[in-house]
Every structure is written in structure tokens, then in C-alpha cells.
Amino acid sequence: MDITEVLLATQSHDGQIRNAAEGNIKQFEEQSFPQFLQALSAELSNDNKPPVSRRLAGILLKNSLDANDLARKEKCAQRWISVDPAIKSQVKGSLLMTLGSPVSDAHRSSSQVIAKIASIEIPLQGWPELIVSLLGNMTKQDAPPSLKQATLDAIGYVCEEVSPKDLEQDQVNAVLTAVVQGMNHMENSSGVRLAAVKALYNALDFAETNFQNESERNYIMKVVCETAISKEADIRKAAFECLVSIASTYYDLLEPYMQTLFELTANAARADEEQVALQAIEFWSTICDEEVAIQEDAEESGDVSSACYFHFIEKALPLLVPMLLETLLKQEEDQDEDDGIWNISMAGGTCLGLVATAVKDAIVPLVMPFIEGNITKPDWHSREAATFAFGSILEGPSVEKLAPLVQAGFDFLLNATKDQNNHVRETTAWALSRTFEFLHAPTSGVSVVTNANLPHVLEIMLTSIKDSPNVAEKICGALYFLAHGYENAGSMSSVLSPYFGQLVSALLATADRSDSNNSRLCASAYETLNEIVRCSSIADTLNMIVLLLQEILKRLNQTFEFQIASSEDKEKQSDLQALLCGVVQVILQKFSNCDDKSVIIQFADEIMVLFLRVFSCDSSNVHEEAMLAIGALAYATGPEFVKYMPEFHKYLEMGLQNFGAYQVCCVSVGVVADICRALDEKVLPYCDGIMSALLKDLSSPELHRSVKPPIMSCIGDIALTIGEHFEKYVPYTVPMLQGAAELCSRMDLPDDDSTEYKNELRRSIFEAYSGILQGVKSSKSELMVPYAGHIFQFAELVLRETSRDEGLTKAGVALVGDLADALGPSIKLLLKNSNFHSELLGRCSQSDDEQLRETASWVQGVISRVLVS
């Protein structure tokens, strides 16, 4: 087959020709993979071939070596590894040769494919000559700029694909030398310099040893800072991106350079092109993130004198804040028309907010003069900037510092919702929402909203919600936080009751607005409605919530009559159904707190019929919301829910097997637990299907790992619910739990997320074992005796560790108690031969946590009874 012709045919306008060509390519890849690689790499490297076919050859090569899906990625890697070494060598030679092609599409594709092969081979100590070959291109006497650029692209992509631990230090040194040379202002080609800066960005993670060496660090920083004032804007932008990454990765080494960095970033923020100025501001946002993280870690550990905290923001404050305030005045006329817009003014305001979080009270006196000087100016830019500054500094400073200022300006802010300029009104609505979020806590006695001014505040809100869609969306946010302030406020929540009907009507009308293409407005209106229901006083509003439920069910019913002519129509229908299911869930949760369940029983049939119709739509976000609502319905109706199980259980099992939309699977697992609590032993007829689905989930490599801990906890719930009837699942379940425990002991912990996941997984294993032991205790405890040694050993292994969290400790201690309680004399010898449990319980009895002390005391009692039995 002529590969050029086939590749070009895949771009044909004739569908038949196109499909046939795609089929031929697929067949070629599946049946003759080594020859497929040879043919495509030859096509890519041949300068006489058409640019289109070469570009397609590069894409197909790249896709044959990599995939987003982890299982498929592993298959691609194994398939490449198993190719004959001679063919691999030929393919790599072709790719390295293509870096010298004058055709940019060809050399760019080649550099990407080289990186994909490197990501497979370098971790296995393969292709040791790659870095040498690439560096050879950079030192060739007469190397054309296109070869240097392609080589630097390849170096950058390789650094992006492989882990720092997989390159030797001398290779890293050589790479950095080549990259920094490419950035040198003596290099005439701007394309080469840009490729070098981008390569450095990807190589920074590899440069840890070099950054620890002062002279090497000084040299790298000097070159990056010089590059940040290049005459080409795209090179300056890339240099500032490097500085942002350095701020994040090497914060503790920055002190000697901060004066220079401040001057560079200040000049760029004030006078450079927007793309460069945005990165200059991002540098300071990153420094803020680092310093806030250091402060949080210090608070958690109780060690306030952190050696690696340099107070860069605090030191720069007198110059940094005026620079950021200046950026707020650079708004764009049409910025309210584009949801995804990001400009200098927004970046400056975001950074100002981070500065406030980092330095707290110290920011207030630096920003207040700007607010006072601009808030009444005739030019809307000044008024909007002052309002934006005000809203930005509300998180961080103490309530004591802010409260007097906010109370003094609160009426002014409310009146600014009537400003003649739309931008000012939108930012005012956002600033009100921030005010209610941080300075409206009636239960703590600090609140800008009082019983006296509440009617006026709500009058303003209910008027402004009819403003333009972008203003209305921010008003929804303000109402959300206004209501949220009364959550768990006991009798105080009654102050909203007289306005409940008006608020509900206004939000429903807002959700229905036809003048908005902004789907976020509809979502905001329903989310705010949920919060108002959640925080309302049920005693005052029960009848109105019943009317609201009827309205929401009517709306949900109407969604099935929508005319669906396009995928966009389908998406709108799904989104609306998900929002309406969310409201039903919140209402059901609200009713669950009532002693009188008659309201729920009255609507349960209608709700369930609608939910079952929702499940027949193939949209995962709807299924997720409907599942959550069904969990709430099961919880609220209790044993009555059993009548819906014959119809519902098949959708539940489908949800449990939805690996693609793993959130649906996770929510379905939660619903199983709700149903167990609601139905008790009446869940038995459905347990085979549920347990089969759960065990399949646990053994599937495709399912997202975050779902597995809830599944194990859920198995514990099922065992606890059905008691001795769990016997038939024990031979399948316990080996799974043992396998999971084994996996925990081998798990790599490169970061905090992995540590948290490992703790979560171990806690869920404890909970599963506890549920099973409690379930079989009364009549079938002998089932678990063969596994007692393993369970005890696993608990000991985990509870001897220092990196465990409190939840894990509680679950582990409870498991030791459940083991002794359920198996009694059968494990007397096991307990007698171990001094671990007495050490553990001794430590727990000294804990500050009352619940842990109580559990430990109970466990001690159980073990004592077993030992004297």
C-alpha cells in the first residue's frame, strides 16, 4: 500500500474514501505494527513528501505510542517495547534525522514523537544515546536555526514526559547548558531563543541540584532575567512563565534576587503587552500561594517559626500594593460579555486578594485611600476599580479590622447597585456577595446585616436580581451567602421567613430568564434557591416548601416534553434536569428533619416516577443528581422505600457499574448505604445483584481509584444490615479486603494526595471488617476466625505508623474491639501473645479526643473479658 496516498485519503471530502483509508491505517497498525512504525517514520523524515501526509504520519506515530487512558497507555508502551530492536533503532534514527527538516510541521512532530519514545524507554534505562545526540545538534558548528529549534523543542518535550529521577545528573547538567546557551542574546534566531526558554520551563524540575549550587543558580537566574527584557514579546512572556515556575519550585532560594524580580515584574505589569504583564502579576500570585501554604502548615504543626518563610510579600507591600491597584484601572469595555475573559485588571484584583490572605490586616491601610479616592469619581473605571479593591481584601484581614470600615461603607455599597454603569453594578453585586460571605455571621454577633436593615437589604437584592444577566448572577451569589449566614442559626433563621415566598418567586423567575445565554445564571438561581431552603426555618415555611416542591416536580415533568433537535438542546435538557433533581434532594433533606413524614409519603410516588424517567435519559450529570435525590428519598421514607426497589434496583446496579462516569458510580455506592439504613433486612432480595456489582468494581482496574474506599465501607454497611445472611459473600469479600491491605503496604507515597488516599483506603478496610464482624457476631462468628490473625496483623501494622490521621486511628481501634467482641475466646491466644493492644489503648486513653478515649475504654473492657474467659 502507498502510505502517502492512504494518509492523504484520510483527509478526503468523500466519506467513503475517507472511511476506507482510515480502516486501512487501523488494519495496518493492528496487523503489522513494526512495519507501520517504519512506514510512518520514513514518511515523516522524507522532505520530498507532501507536508500534509508528513504531519499525519507524525500524529499517528504519536497516538500509537501514548494514550490518555492509563490502561491503554500501558498497552502502547508494552507494544513498543516488544518491537524488534533493529526496527526501533531505525525508527529512532529517522526521527532524529527529521529534526533537521526545514519543514516546521515535520520537525515539530518528530520532536514530540521522540519525547513519547523517551517516556517509555528512559525510565527503563533505554536510549542512553538520545541526550548525547540532541546535544550534538546544539554544538554543531554550522547547525541551521531550524535544527537547533527542533532539538530544543525535543529537549523540552522529553523533560515534560520523563520524571526527574530518570535522568542522571550529568545529563541534566548537559541539558541545562544547552538550553541556557540557546537563550543567550548572542543567539541570532528568535525562534531558537523562544524554544530554549520553553525547554528551560520544562527542565526546571530537573534542576534541583543546580539550584542548590549558588554559582549555577546565579547564572540561570541572570539568563532568565535578561531574557525577560528581550525585544520579542513572546520570549519575554515565556521568560516570566519560567520565573513563575521558579517562584513555586524554588521559593526558599529566591531572596538574593527579589529586588531585581520586583523591578522586572513591576515594569512589565505597568507597561508591557498584556500577555507579558499577566505573567508578571502571576509571579506575585505564586509567591502569595507559597507563603499562605507555609503559614497554614505552620499553624497545623504549631511550629510558627518556619525557617523557609521569607515574608517576601510583607517586605514588598508598600510598592507591590500600589502596582496592583494601578492594574485595576485597566478594565476592558466589553469584559462583561465574555465569561472566560482574563485581563490585567482581573489578574491584579485576584493577586490583591491573595496578598490580603497572606498579610492580613497590614493590607487595609494601603488600600483604603485608593478606595476612598476613586469610589465617587465620574469615570466608571475609577468607581469599578475601587469596588473591586474593596471586595478583594475582605478575605484575610481580621473581622475586628474590617467590620468598622465595612459597616461605614455598607449603605454606599447597597446604593451602588443603582450605578448607571453595568460594570460597576456587577462588581458591586460581587463585592456584596463577598461582604455577606466574610462579614455576615449572626450567630457570632458580627454581621453587617441586622434585623433593622434586613428589609432594605432584601429590597435592594430583589430589585437588582432583575438587572442584566451578569449582574443578576452576582446577586444570586450575594443572596446565597446572605441565606448561608443563617444556617444552623436556630431561631435566628426565622428572620428570613417573611421574605421566603418573594425570594423563591424571584429566583424561579431568574432561572427562567430568556434574555440570557449564560447557563450559569440559571444554575446560580437554583443553587441559591437550595441554600434558602436549606437555611430556612421549617416551622415557618413548611407549607411554602410544599408548594415549591410541587412547582419543581411540574418543571421536571415538563423537561421530558422539550423538543430536542441538536446536541445543544440535549445538553440544556440534561443540565436543567440535574438542577431540578438537586432542588428535590434539598427539599427532601429538609423534610427529613421533620417529625411528621406524611408530606414525604404524599409526594414519594410522584417523585420516584419522575426519577425513573430521568434514569432513562443517558446523561451522567442527571444520573448523579437523581441518585443523590433518591438517597435522600430513601433516608426520608425509611422502610416505605421498599416498594420502589423492584423497579429501581436495575438502575442502581447500572449506576454501580458506570466506570466511565465514576462520580455516578460513587454516588450510587452512597445510595446503597442509604437504602441499607432505610430498608434494614428488607434489602436482602437485592443483595446478590448489589454485592456482585460492588465486587466487580473492586477488581476493576478501569474504575477510578477514589471510588474504591467508599465501596469497602459500603460492604461493611451491607454486612451490618443483613447480619448472618452475609455468610455467602464472605469467601469473595475477605480475599478482596486482604488484597487491598496488601496493596496499601506496597503503595508509593510521592505526595500528600497519595498519603491521604492510602489513609482513606485503610480506614475503609477497617470499616468493612468492622461491619462484617458486627454482622456475623450473633450467630455466625466462626466464619471470621480463620481471618482473625490477618486482620489483627493488618491493624497492628497500620496503628504502629506515625503518618496515620485521626479518623484512621478511631476506625482501627474500633476494629480491634469488634474483633475481640465478635470472636471472643477464639482469639484469646492472639491477644495474649501481643502487647501491642495494651500499648495502643494506653496511648489512646491519654488522647485529647473524647470519642477516641471512650472507644479505647470500651475496647479495653472487651479485651479484658476475653482474656479472663
PDB file of N, CA and C in Angstrom, residues 591-632:
ATOM      1  N   PHE A 591     -37.246  18.038  54.697  1.00  0.00           N
ATOM      2  CA  PHE A 591     -38.402  17.329  55.278  1.00  0.00           C
ATOM      3  C   PHE A 591     -37.953  16.213  56.227  1.00  0.00           C
ATOM      4  N   SER A 592     -36.787  15.627  55.958  1.00  0.00           N
ATOM      5  CA  SER A 592     -36.306  14.525  56.809  1.00  0.00           C
ATOM      6  C   SER A 592     -36.121  14.982  58.250  1.00  0.00           C
ATOM      7  N   ASN A 593     -35.888  16.291  58.434  1.00  0.00           N
ATOM      8  CA  ASN A 593     -35.691  16.816  59.794  1.00  0.00           C
ATOM      9  C   ASN A 593     -37.010  17.016  60.532  1.00  0.00           C
ATOM     10  N   CYS A 594     -38.123  16.814  59.790  1.00  0.00           N
ATOM     11  CA  CYS A 594     -39.448  16.977  60.422  1.00  0.00           C
ATOM     12  C   CYS A 594     -39.852  15.679  61.115  1.00  0.00           C
ATOM     13  N   ASP A 595     -40.573  15.797  62.183  1.00  0.00           N
ATOM     14  CA  ASP A 595     -41.103  14.581  62.828  1.00  0.00           C
ATOM     15  C   ASP A 595     -42.203  13.971  61.967  1.00  0.00           C
ATOM     16  N   ASP A 596     -42.949  14.857  61.300  1.00  0.00           N
ATOM     17  CA  ASP A 596     -44.098  14.398  60.510  1.00  0.00           C
ATOM     18  C   ASP A 596     -43.618  14.048  59.097  1.00  0.00           C
ATOM     19  N   LYS A 597     -43.641  12.745  58.778  1.00  0.00           N
ATOM     20  CA  LYS A 597     -43.151  12.311  57.463  1.00  0.00           C
ATOM     21  C   LYS A 597     -44.278  12.231  56.423  1.00  0.00           C
ATOM     22  N   SER A 598     -45.489  12.664  56.797  1.00  0.00           N
ATOM     23  CA  SER A 598     -46.631  12.483  55.885  1.00  0.00           C
ATOM     24  C   SER A 598     -46.453  13.249  54.576  1.00  0.00           C
ATOM     25  N   VAL A 599     -45.767  14.415  54.657  1.00  0.00           N
ATOM     26  CA  VAL A 599     -45.565  15.207  53.429  1.00  0.00           C
ATOM     27  C   VAL A 599     -44.742  14.410  52.423  1.00  0.00           C
ATOM     28  N   ILE A 600     -43.688  13.762  52.928  1.00  0.00           N
ATOM     29  CA  ILE A 600     -42.815  12.998  52.017  1.00  0.00           C
ATOM     30  C   ILE A 600     -43.588  11.833  51.417  1.00  0.00           C
ATOM     31  N   ILE A 601     -44.317  11.125  52.273  1.00  0.00           N
ATOM     32  CA  ILE A 601     -45.091   9.963  51.796  1.00  0.00           C
ATOM     33  C   ILE A 601     -46.078  10.405  50.710  1.00  0.00           C
ATOM     34  N   GLN A 602     -46.654  11.581  50.886  1.00  0.00           N
ATOM     35  CA  GLN A 602     -47.648  12.115  49.944  1.00  0.00           C
ATOM     36  C   GLN A 602     -47.057  12.295  48.530  1.00  0.00           C
ATOM     37  N   PHE A 603     -45.777  12.718  48.456  1.00  0.00           N
ATOM     38  CA  PHE A 603     -45.189  13.014  47.136  1.00  0.00           C
ATOM     39  C   PHE A 603     -44.232  11.933  46.642  1.00  0.00           C
ATOM     40  N   ALA A 604     -43.952  10.934  47.486  1.00  0.00           N
ATOM     41  CA  ALA A 604     -42.894   9.965  47.158  1.00  0.00           C
ATOM     42  C   ALA A 604     -43.141   9.269  45.812  1.00  0.00           C
ATOM     43  N   ASP A 605     -44.384   8.825  45.564  1.00  0.00           N
ATOM     44  CA  ASP A 605     -44.670   8.099  44.313  1.00  0.00           C
ATOM     45  C   ASP A 605     -44.377   8.972  43.097  1.00  0.00           C
ATOM     46  N   GLU A 606     -44.861  10.208  43.156  1.00  0.00           N
ATOM     47  CA  GLU A 606     -44.676  11.118  42.018  1.00  0.00           C
ATOM     48  C   GLU A 606     -43.180  11.382  41.785  1.00  0.00           C
ATOM     49  N   ILE A 607     -42.461  11.594  42.890  1.00  0.00           N
ATOM     50  CA  ILE A 607     -41.021  11.858  42.778  1.00  0.00           C
ATOM     51  C   ILE A 607     -40.323  10.662  42.127  1.00  0.00           C
ATOM     52  N   MET A 608     -40.669   9.469  42.592  1.00  0.00           N
ATOM     53  CA  MET A 608     -39.971   8.272  42.108  1.00  0.00           C
ATOM     54  C   MET A 608     -40.258   8.027  40.631  1.00  0.00           C
ATOM     55  N   VAL A 609     -41.497   8.244  40.215  1.00  0.00           N
ATOM     56  CA  VAL A 609     -41.856   8.064  38.790  1.00  0.00           C
ATOM     57  C   VAL A 609     -40.996   8.990  37.920  1.00  0.00           C
ATOM     58  N   LEU A 610     -40.871  10.243  38.368  1.00  0.00           N
ATOM     59  CA  LEU A 610     -40.077  11.207  37.596  1.00  0.00           C
ATOM     60  C   LEU A 610     -38.597  10.819  37.577  1.00  0.00           C
ATOM     61  N   PHE A 611     -38.085  10.367  38.719  1.00  0.00           N
ATOM     62  CA  PHE A 611     -36.677   9.981  38.760  1.00  0.00           C
ATOM     63  C   PHE A 611     -36.405   8.790  37.842  1.00  0.00           C
ATOM     64  N   LEU A 612     -37.320   7.842  37.820  1.00  0.00           N
ATOM     65  CA  LEU A 612     -37.114   6.678  36.944  1.00  0.00           C
ATOM     66  C   LEU A 612     -37.108   7.109  35.475  1.00  0.00           C
ATOM     67  N   ARG A 613     -37.906   8.134  35.147  1.00  0.00           N
ATOM     68  CA  ARG A 613     -37.878   8.673  33.772  1.00  0.00           C
ATOM     69  C   ARG A 613     -36.530   9.357  33.510  1.00  0.00           C
ATOM     70  N   VAL A 614     -36.016  10.026  34.538  1.00  0.00           N
ATOM     71  CA  VAL A 614     -34.715  10.696  34.388  1.00  0.00           C
ATOM     72  C   VAL A 614     -33.628   9.659  34.088  1.00  0.00           C
ATOM     73  N   PHE A 615     -33.709   8.488  34.745  1.00  0.00           N
ATOM     74  CA  PHE A 615     -32.681   7.467  34.527  1.00  0.00           C
ATOM     75  C   PHE A 615     -32.695   6.927  33.102  1.00  0.00           C
ATOM     76  N   SER A 616     -33.821   7.069  32.441  1.00  0.00           N
ATOM     77  CA  SER A 616     -33.871   6.561  31.065  1.00  0.00           C
ATOM     78  C   SER A 616     -33.178   7.525  30.096  1.00  0.00           C
ATOM     79  N   CYS A 617     -32.823   8.739  30.585  1.00  0.00           N
ATOM     80  CA  CYS A 617     -32.012   9.665  29.763  1.00  0.00           C
ATOM     81  C   CYS A 617     -30.550   9.257  29.937  1.00  0.00           C
ATOM     82  N   ASP A 618     -29.769   9.349  28.863  1.00  0.00           N
ATOM     83  CA  ASP A 618     -28.374   8.895  29.000  1.00  0.00           C
ATOM     84  C   ASP A 618     -27.446  10.078  29.260  1.00  0.00           C
ATOM     85  N   SER A 619     -27.561  10.620  30.451  1.00  0.00           N
ATOM     86  CA  SER A 619     -26.669  11.739  30.791  1.00  0.00           C
ATOM     87  C   SER A 619     -26.169  11.556  32.214  1.00  0.00           C
ATOM     88  N   SER A 620     -24.846  11.497  32.363  1.00  0.00           N
ATOM     89  CA  SER A 620     -24.305  11.130  33.677  1.00  0.00           C
ATOM     90  C   SER A 620     -24.539  12.204  34.734  1.00  0.00           C
ATOM     91  N   ASN A 621     -24.542  13.509  34.330  1.00  0.00           N
ATOM     92  CA  ASN A 621     -24.713  14.524  35.384  1.00  0.00           C
ATOM     93  C   ASN A 621     -26.133  14.490  35.952  1.00  0.00           C
ATOM     94  N   VAL A 622     -27.118  14.095  35.100  1.00  0.00           N
ATOM     95  CA  VAL A 622     -28.501  13.953  35.599  1.00  0.00           C
ATOM     96  C   VAL A 622     -28.576  12.751  36.527  1.00  0.00           C
ATOM     97  N   HIS A 623     -27.952  11.657  36.101  1.00  0.00           N
ATOM     98  CA  HIS A 623     -27.997  10.431  36.916  1.00  0.00           C
ATOM     99  C   HIS A 623     -27.404  10.676  38.295  1.00  0.00           C
ATOM    100  N   GLU A 624     -26.317  11.430  38.329  1.00  0.00           N
ATOM    101  CA  GLU A 624     -25.650  11.703  39.602  1.00  0.00           C
ATOM    102  C   GLU A 624     -26.597  12.452  40.540  1.00  0.00           C
ATOM    103  N   GLU A 625     -27.227  13.510  40.024  1.00  0.00           N
ATOM    104  CA  GLU A 625     -28.135  14.312  40.857  1.00  0.00           C
ATOM    105  C   GLU A 625     -29.371  13.503  41.262  1.00  0.00           C
ATOM    106  N   ALA A 626     -29.897  12.698  40.310  1.00  0.00           N
ATOM    107  CA  ALA A 626     -31.086  11.891  40.623  1.00  0.00           C
ATOM    108  C   ALA A 626     -30.747  10.837  41.676  1.00  0.00           C
ATOM    109  N   MET A 627     -29.558  10.240  41.571  1.00  0.00           N
ATOM    110  CA  MET A 627     -29.125   9.250  42.571  1.00  0.00           C
ATOM    111  C   MET A 627     -29.049   9.891  43.960  1.00  0.00           C
ATOM    112  N   LEU A 628     -28.437  11.086  44.021  1.00  0.00           N
ATOM    113  CA  LEU A 628     -28.336  11.789  45.311  1.00  0.00           C
ATOM    114  C   LEU A 628     -29.720  12.040  45.893  1.00  0.00           C
ATOM    115  N   ALA A 629     -30.658  12.440  45.011  1.00  0.00           N
ATOM    116  CA  ALA A 629     -32.013  12.733  45.473  1.00  0.00           C
ATOM    117  C   ALA A 629     -32.719  11.452  45.938  1.00  0.00           C
ATOM    118  N   ILE A 630     -32.438  10.332  45.250  1.00  0.00           N
ATOM    119  CA  ILE A 630     -33.058   9.060  45.653  1.00  0.00           C
ATOM    120  C   ILE A 630     -32.506   8.610  47.005  1.00  0.00           C
ATOM    121  N   GLY A 631     -31.207   8.867  47.226  1.00  0.00           N
ATOM    122  CA  GLY A 631     -30.628   8.584  48.550  1.00  0.00           C
ATOM    123  C   GLY A 631     -31.371   9.345  49.626  1.00  0.00           C
ATOM    124  N   ALA A 632     -31.674  10.629  49.335  1.00  0.00           N
ATOM    125  CA  ALA A 632     -32.412  11.461  50.299  1.00  0.00           C
ATOM    126  C   ALA A 632     -33.835  10.932  50.491  1.00  0.00           C
TER     127      ALA A 632
END
